[in-house]
Amino acid sequence: MKKKLLLGNEAVARGLYEAGTAVISSYPGTPSTEITEYAALYNDMYTEWAPNEKVALEVAIGASIAGKRAFSGMKHVGLNVAADPLYTVSYTGVNGGLVIGVADDPGMHSSQNEQDSRNHATGAKVPMLEPASSQECLDYVKLAFELSEQFDTPVLLRLSTRISHARSLVDTADRDERGTVAYEKDIQKYVMMPAMARPRHTAVEQRVVDMAKWAETADINTIEMHSVEIGVITSGISYQYAKEALGDGASYLKLGMVYPLPTELIREFASKVKKLYVIEELDDFIETHCKKIGVNVIGKDLFPLCGEYCQSLIREKILGVKTETMSLDVPLPPRPPVMCAGCPHRGVFYAFNRLGVYVSGDIGCYTLGSAAPLAAIDACICMGASVSGAHGVSKAVGKMNGKLPVAVIGDSTFIHSGVTGLINVAYNQAKTVTVILDNSITGMTGHQQNPTTGYTITGEPTAAVDLEALCQAVGIKNIAVTDPYDLPGTLETIKKAVEGDEASVVISRRPCALLKTVKHKAPLRVDNDKCTGCKVCLRIGCPATSMQAESGQNAKMHIDPNQCVGCGQCVSLCKFGAIIGGEDN
Amino acid sequence: MNNVKNILIVGVGGQGTLLASKLIGEVLVNAGYDVKVSEVHGMSQRGGSVVTYVRYGDAVASPLIDAGEADIILAFEALEAARYLPYLKKGGLIITADQRIDPMPVITGAMAYPGDLIGRLKAQDIRLVACDALSAANKAGNARAVNVVLIGILAKYMDFPAEAWEDAITAVVPERFRDVNLKAFALADTVAD
């Protein structure tokens, strides 16, 4: 069969299919999202978006205990949310194989931190495989299930942005349709209370020893001998960078399993080369192991702990070779990501900006509301932290600038872990304003369905969470709904809430402008006779707007007809009535 | 790995750089090369500066193209072409749409959009093809087909027959957009200078 050019995540999904996986439950998060999206295209596997990663992993654990191969996929910070079940399913072990895919984001292309999920493997004492290409993504998924069942353990599959989001050639095979492993009631194994968990912990420690022994001779931990002048111990994408930079000028110990690590194999490799480097992005994980077993390596003394690596970094650090480059001697304005033209979040952040409120932010496209000119977020920590963070502000100082603190959170993030914070707000009577941006989709990760949208991952109609009823049920009395395209109305609603003296929820409801189901209006235009060039309309920060001339009194506002979707959020800002058009298409 | 060629595709999130890389990837795989394509998903897709890497040859290791390594830069916007100039090899080729899309620091007035970017680029030790890809895309029937117009120009600088590109378009593009895109590909002839 012809090789296919598959995205790493697509290859993971193919591996899940070929391994006979039966149940997949995940929460979207860049760079892991496409694993589950591609998996959902196969009819032979049950696939779902769960409300959060903890729920997702628990679903997969249930399926494993019931005797099926199961998978849960998430981004690195998602594994923190799922850490609770992870650390204990390590004790129970599995029935059907259980694999957890976790995608790190070195360089933070789309994340709030750069944590190294290998530390969770050590913490949970769960083996972790790390592929270096799309082919290995597919192969390692299958191997992970075999190891899971052989060693009675969940297995972590560690990916990173440049593995998940790179395409390379893959050989595919047929699905290995598997039956159900018989379930036998075994409370010593599956009910983790102290009396049962103690012997299970002993079993876990023995398993780590057994897996470390397996690692010594595993096919996925390989020595490639070329020049003995330089030796490199590496894994995953760092292996590819090292190969690119050093080629046959170095020998390699490529580790396909990063936890537990082999000891004798590393010593053997070290004895064959003159100068030994460990090349690994983020933490000094392999390096620490090497030093612990008495192998002297050069690692983070030379290479950074922060950010992504690349071939030129390795060339420079090891070979001292620098690349010459060309550049223009004129300042180039940066182009940070922005909310799209027509984004329904824009008006809400404009309102926050005008009201001068403290805004506790959250994770999603709307985190971009922190950037100029809206500049309307004060803090952003993790999924769900907006609601509880505003609660903390309320308990610490009450009002800020005479107004209640605001939490802003998207629909999917609210379901993920915002609702628990809101329960706390009601229960412990904090005075906050929670603004839920209900855009009918999970936006940032590229349009995934969620429990509020009324559709499953495969587009089947299903129950939809009624946000108003949910907020009411947890004990919030003041609930208002606003259409963010009605900018004056939205400003008024939020103003009333933040100037009040009670906990409230404002639901800003308008579908994401990028949804295919959304009908746009004709682009807006500027009446140049009326436009005074005052730039007030630019304060809303829409990428479709700009000044036509660079500077000077004659500059007029310009609306790019290729970007503008006629949302009209800028119209009410113009006192001169210069923004016209936006007719129904 | 000396025979590996590098194509950098740069633009503004939402301009359709991913489709361009998919089309190039399809042509290269069909031609029997080892290929790696590295894409950007997630936050930077929201109107930010985006870059996609396409590498091909006998055997490709890294999916990334580093500074000074690109043989060709395919740019969807002039400022982005300028931004990624340091990635081009000396004497390399930039194919760029002459379109200007203001980034937020320009919209807010914090910075100016640099003047005469095309002229400044031409003065470098590079080959430059600047074109009005947007007009050609509009002529084809959809402003979003800028990516395929640029692919049409790129095709002239690569060693594959037009049919190979047209087959890729047919294989990769959803059926309802196929005709517009084939037309956009053909219209590339009319805009390259």
PDB file of C-alpha atoms in Angstrom, chain A residues 2-5 7 30 34 38 109-111 132-133 161-163 165-169 237 239-241 243-244 247-248 308-313 315 323-340 346 364-365 367-368 372-373 443-447 514 516 535 538 541-548 550 560 562-563, chain B residues 1 4 11-13 21-22 25-26 29-30 33-49 51 53 55 59-69 77 79-80 82-92 99-109 111-115 117 120-121 124-126 134 138 143 176:
ATOM      1  CA  LYS A   2       1.139   3.557  -0.731  1.00  0.00           C
ATOM      2  CA  LYS A   3       2.545   5.452   2.231  1.00  0.00           C
ATOM      3  CA  LYS A   4       0.375   8.283   3.470  1.00  0.00           C
ATOM      4  CA  LEU A   5       1.480  11.740   4.606  1.00  0.00           C
ATOM      5  CA  LEU A   7      -0.180  14.423  10.789  1.00  0.00           C
ATOM      6  CA  THR A  30      -3.748  22.154  21.383  1.00  0.00           C
ATOM      7  CA  GLU A  34      -6.820  16.190  16.191  1.00  0.00           C
ATOM      8  CA  TYR A  38      -9.512  11.859  13.413  1.00  0.00           C
ATOM      9  CA  HIS A 109       2.566  28.013  20.717  1.00  0.00           C
ATOM     10  CA  SER A 110      -0.865  27.724  22.282  1.00  0.00           C
ATOM     11  CA  SER A 111      -0.494  27.165  26.020  1.00  0.00           C
ATOM     12  CA  ALA A 132       9.773  10.795  16.913  1.00  0.00           C
ATOM     13  CA  SER A 133       7.718  10.638  13.681  1.00  0.00           C
ATOM     14  CA  THR A 161       3.760  20.169  19.085  1.00  0.00           C
ATOM     15  CA  ARG A 162       6.278  19.306  16.363  1.00  0.00           C
ATOM     16  CA  ILE A 163       5.322  15.619  16.470  1.00  0.00           C
ATOM     17  CA  HIS A 165       1.424  18.865  14.076  1.00  0.00           C
ATOM     18  CA  ALA A 166       4.016  17.588  11.618  1.00  0.00           C
ATOM     19  CA  ARG A 167       3.127  15.379   8.680  1.00  0.00           C
ATOM     20  CA  SER A 168       5.401  12.531   7.649  1.00  0.00           C
ATOM     21  CA  LEU A 169       5.022   9.281   5.734  1.00  0.00           C
ATOM     22  CA  ILE A 237      11.486  15.413  18.240  1.00  0.00           C
ATOM     23  CA  TYR A 239      16.254  13.143  17.996  1.00  0.00           C
ATOM     24  CA  GLN A 240      15.192  14.594  14.636  1.00  0.00           C
ATOM     25  CA  TYR A 241      16.818  17.953  15.376  1.00  0.00           C
ATOM     26  CA  LYS A 243      20.084  14.002  13.340  1.00  0.00           C
ATOM     27  CA  GLU A 244      19.526  17.051  11.164  1.00  0.00           C
ATOM     28  CA  GLY A 247      24.035  13.612  10.797  1.00  0.00           C
ATOM     29  CA  ASP A 248      26.634  10.819  10.751  1.00  0.00           C
ATOM     30  CA  GLU A 308      11.736  24.776  21.546  1.00  0.00           C
ATOM     31  CA  TYR A 309      14.943  23.395  20.123  1.00  0.00           C
ATOM     32  CA  CYS A 310      15.912  23.337  16.439  1.00  0.00           C
ATOM     33  CA  GLN A 311      18.785  22.058  14.341  1.00  0.00           C
ATOM     34  CA  SER A 312      20.662  25.366  14.285  1.00  0.00           C
ATOM     35  CA  LEU A 313      20.702  25.528  18.088  1.00  0.00           C
ATOM     36  CA  ARG A 315      24.842  22.998  15.444  1.00  0.00           C
ATOM     37  CA  THR A 323      24.190  30.548  10.180  1.00  0.00           C
ATOM     38  CA  GLU A 324      24.443  33.865   8.368  1.00  0.00           C
ATOM     39  CA  THR A 325      21.107  35.505   7.670  1.00  0.00           C
ATOM     40  CA  MET A 326      19.618  38.446   5.784  1.00  0.00           C
ATOM     41  CA  SER A 327      17.175  40.959   7.232  1.00  0.00           C
ATOM     42  CA  LEU A 328      15.634  44.333   6.409  1.00  0.00           C
ATOM     43  CA  ASP A 329      16.895  47.320   8.374  1.00  0.00           C
ATOM     44  CA  VAL A 330      13.411  48.640   9.113  1.00  0.00           C
ATOM     45  CA  PRO A 331      11.320  47.895  12.214  1.00  0.00           C
ATOM     46  CA  LEU A 332       8.692  45.253  11.428  1.00  0.00           C
ATOM     47  CA  PRO A 333       5.560  45.482  13.546  1.00  0.00           C
ATOM     48  CA  PRO A 334       4.815  42.153  15.240  1.00  0.00           C
ATOM     49  CA  ARG A 335       1.610  40.351  14.340  1.00  0.00           C
ATOM     50  CA  PRO A 336       0.215  38.788  17.494  1.00  0.00           C
ATOM     51  CA  PRO A 337      -2.938  36.677  17.230  1.00  0.00           C
ATOM     52  CA  VAL A 338      -6.187  38.659  17.543  1.00  0.00           C
ATOM     53  CA  MET A 339      -9.889  37.998  17.908  1.00  0.00           C
ATOM     54  CA  CYS A 340     -11.282  37.473  14.406  1.00  0.00           C
ATOM     55  CA  ARG A 346     -15.047  41.716  21.123  1.00  0.00           C
ATOM     56  CA  GLY A 364      -9.802  30.253  25.187  1.00  0.00           C
ATOM     57  CA  CYS A 365      -9.765  32.637  22.212  1.00  0.00           C
ATOM     58  CA  THR A 367      -7.714  35.307  26.485  1.00  0.00           C
ATOM     59  CA  LEU A 368      -6.760  37.561  23.551  1.00  0.00           C
ATOM     60  CA  ALA A 372      -4.206  46.110  23.269  1.00  0.00           C
ATOM     61  CA  PRO A 373      -6.375  47.945  22.515  1.00  0.00           C
ATOM     62  CA  GLY A 443     -13.476  27.925  19.573  1.00  0.00           C
ATOM     63  CA  MET A 444      -9.748  28.116  20.179  1.00  0.00           C
ATOM     64  CA  THR A 445      -9.026  24.473  19.456  1.00  0.00           C
ATOM     65  CA  GLY A 446     -10.848  24.673  16.126  1.00  0.00           C
ATOM     66  CA  HIS A 447     -14.582  24.108  16.673  1.00  0.00           C
ATOM     67  CA  LEU A 514     -16.185  31.318  11.973  1.00  0.00           C
ATOM     68  CA  LYS A 516     -20.089  27.574   8.846  1.00  0.00           C
ATOM     69  CA  LYS A 535     -10.067  56.749  15.425  1.00  0.00           C
ATOM     70  CA  LEU A 538     -10.365  51.568  16.283  1.00  0.00           C
ATOM     71  CA  GLY A 541      -9.550  46.367  18.039  1.00  0.00           C
ATOM     72  CA  CYS A 542     -11.077  44.781  14.949  1.00  0.00           C
ATOM     73  CA  PRO A 543      -8.515  43.448  12.435  1.00  0.00           C
ATOM     74  CA  ALA A 544     -10.758  44.543   9.546  1.00  0.00           C
ATOM     75  CA  THR A 545     -10.402  48.200  10.507  1.00  0.00           C
ATOM     76  CA  SER A 546      -7.427  50.454   9.874  1.00  0.00           C
ATOM     77  CA  MET A 547      -6.578  54.018   8.895  1.00  0.00           C
ATOM     78  CA  GLN A 548      -6.322  54.442   5.154  1.00  0.00           C
ATOM     79  CA  GLU A 550      -0.378  56.446   7.424  1.00  0.00           C
ATOM     80  CA  ASP A 560     -11.251  45.662   4.643  1.00  0.00           C
ATOM     81  CA  ASN A 562     -12.282  40.761   2.594  1.00  0.00           C
ATOM     82  CA  GLN A 563     -12.247  40.519   6.373  1.00  0.00           C
TER      83      GLN A 563
ATOM     84  CA  MET B   1      20.554  14.597   3.669  1.00  0.00           C
ATOM     85  CA  VAL B   4      16.746  18.188   1.082  1.00  0.00           C
ATOM     86  CA  GLY B  11       1.054  34.470   6.088  1.00  0.00           C
ATOM     87  CA  VAL B  12      -1.648  35.705   8.403  1.00  0.00           C
ATOM     88  CA  GLY B  13      -3.701  33.167  10.365  1.00  0.00           C
ATOM     89  CA  SER B  21       1.142  23.069   2.410  1.00  0.00           C
ATOM     90  CA  LYS B  22      -1.260  20.162   1.932  1.00  0.00           C
ATOM     91  CA  GLY B  25       2.840  17.798   0.274  1.00  0.00           C
ATOM     92  CA  GLU B  26       0.493  15.829  -1.982  1.00  0.00           C
ATOM     93  CA  VAL B  29       4.538  12.429  -2.011  1.00  0.00           C
ATOM     94  CA  ASN B  30       3.168  11.472  -5.422  1.00  0.00           C
ATOM     95  CA  TYR B  33       9.985  12.015  -2.053  1.00  0.00           C
ATOM     96  CA  ASP B  34      10.372  11.677   1.670  1.00  0.00           C
ATOM     97  CA  VAL B  35       8.362  14.629   2.971  1.00  0.00           C
ATOM     98  CA  LYS B  36       7.826  16.410   6.272  1.00  0.00           C
ATOM     99  CA  VAL B  37       5.358  19.238   6.759  1.00  0.00           C
ATOM    100  CA  SER B  38       5.086  21.149  10.010  1.00  0.00           C
ATOM    101  CA  GLU B  39       1.919  23.124  10.648  1.00  0.00           C
ATOM    102  CA  VAL B  40       0.571  25.621  13.145  1.00  0.00           C
ATOM    103  CA  HIS B  41      -2.756  25.033  14.885  1.00  0.00           C
ATOM    104  CA  GLY B  42      -4.394  26.720  17.831  1.00  0.00           C
ATOM    105  CA  MET B  43      -3.960  30.235  19.113  1.00  0.00           C
ATOM    106  CA  SER B  44      -1.581  31.577  16.452  1.00  0.00           C
ATOM    107  CA  GLN B  45      -4.157  30.748  13.785  1.00  0.00           C
ATOM    108  CA  ARG B  46      -6.267  33.638  15.083  1.00  0.00           C
ATOM    109  CA  GLY B  47      -4.999  36.377  12.794  1.00  0.00           C
ATOM    110  CA  GLY B  48      -1.400  36.049  13.956  1.00  0.00           C
ATOM    111  CA  SER B  49       1.749  35.536  11.933  1.00  0.00           C
ATOM    112  CA  VAL B  51       4.396  29.713   9.270  1.00  0.00           C
ATOM    113  CA  TYR B  53       7.394  24.263   6.850  1.00  0.00           C
ATOM    114  CA  ARG B  55      10.808  19.785   3.529  1.00  0.00           C
ATOM    115  CA  ALA B  59      15.409  11.389   3.768  1.00  0.00           C
ATOM    116  CA  VAL B  60      14.177  14.252   5.944  1.00  0.00           C
ATOM    117  CA  ALA B  61      14.864  14.323   9.700  1.00  0.00           C
ATOM    118  CA  SER B  62      13.720  17.610  11.251  1.00  0.00           C
ATOM    119  CA  PRO B  63      10.275  18.930  10.300  1.00  0.00           C
ATOM    120  CA  LEU B  64      11.458  22.509  10.887  1.00  0.00           C
ATOM    121  CA  ILE B  65      13.262  24.933   8.595  1.00  0.00           C
ATOM    122  CA  ASP B  66      15.753  27.116  10.427  1.00  0.00           C
ATOM    123  CA  ALA B  67      17.122  30.573   9.746  1.00  0.00           C
ATOM    124  CA  GLY B  68      19.090  30.677   6.489  1.00  0.00           C
ATOM    125  CA  GLU B  69      17.792  27.301   5.277  1.00  0.00           C
ATOM    126  CA  GLU B  77       1.307  39.014   2.754  1.00  0.00           C
ATOM    127  CA  LEU B  79       5.018  42.157   5.875  1.00  0.00           C
ATOM    128  CA  GLU B  80       5.172  38.420   6.542  1.00  0.00           C
ATOM    129  CA  ALA B  82       9.809  40.592   5.173  1.00  0.00           C
ATOM    130  CA  ARG B  83       9.511  39.034   8.612  1.00  0.00           C
ATOM    131  CA  TYR B  84      10.743  35.650   7.403  1.00  0.00           C
ATOM    132  CA  LEU B  85      13.520  36.946   5.141  1.00  0.00           C
ATOM    133  CA  PRO B  86      16.135  35.732   7.679  1.00  0.00           C
ATOM    134  CA  TYR B  87      14.939  32.185   6.964  1.00  0.00           C
ATOM    135  CA  LEU B  88      15.870  32.412   3.274  1.00  0.00           C
ATOM    136  CA  LYS B  89      19.160  31.131   1.860  1.00  0.00           C
ATOM    137  CA  LYS B  90      21.258  33.741   0.086  1.00  0.00           C
ATOM    138  CA  GLY B  91      20.034  33.884  -3.509  1.00  0.00           C
ATOM    139  CA  GLY B  92      16.803  32.112  -2.567  1.00  0.00           C
ATOM    140  CA  GLN B  99      -1.395  42.356  -0.243  1.00  0.00           C
ATOM    141  CA  ARG B 100      -1.161  44.475   2.913  1.00  0.00           C
ATOM    142  CA  ILE B 101      -2.976  43.361   6.065  1.00  0.00           C
ATOM    143  CA  ASP B 102      -2.405  45.646   9.039  1.00  0.00           C
ATOM    144  CA  PRO B 103      -1.401  43.885  12.267  1.00  0.00           C
ATOM    145  CA  MET B 104      -2.925  45.132  15.529  1.00  0.00           C
ATOM    146  CA  PRO B 105       0.053  47.330  16.553  1.00  0.00           C
ATOM    147  CA  VAL B 106      -0.461  49.220  13.271  1.00  0.00           C
ATOM    148  CA  ILE B 107      -4.243  49.406  13.750  1.00  0.00           C
ATOM    149  CA  THR B 108      -3.808  50.833  17.244  1.00  0.00           C
ATOM    150  CA  GLY B 109      -1.208  53.311  15.968  1.00  0.00           C
ATOM    151  CA  MET B 111       3.738  51.173  15.054  1.00  0.00           C
ATOM    152  CA  ALA B 112       3.782  52.019  11.357  1.00  0.00           C
ATOM    153  CA  TYR B 113       3.421  49.533   8.524  1.00  0.00           C
ATOM    154  CA  PRO B 114       6.820  49.790   6.791  1.00  0.00           C
ATOM    155  CA  GLY B 115       6.749  51.510   3.403  1.00  0.00           C
ATOM    156  CA  LEU B 117       8.475  46.449   1.481  1.00  0.00           C
ATOM    157  CA  ARG B 120      13.298  46.798   0.101  1.00  0.00           C
ATOM    158  CA  LEU B 121      13.108  43.047  -0.489  1.00  0.00           C
ATOM    159  CA  GLN B 124      18.439  42.021  -1.121  1.00  0.00           C
ATOM    160  CA  ASP B 125      20.505  39.180  -2.579  1.00  0.00           C
ATOM    161  CA  ILE B 126      17.370  37.193  -3.449  1.00  0.00           C
ATOM    162  CA  LEU B 134      -5.928  38.720  -4.394  1.00  0.00           C
ATOM    163  CA  ASN B 138     -11.369  37.381  -6.899  1.00  0.00           C
ATOM    164  CA  ALA B 143     -10.978  35.857  -2.415  1.00  0.00           C
ATOM    165  CA  ARG B 176     -17.691  22.347  -4.079  1.00  0.00           C
TER     166      ARG B 176
END
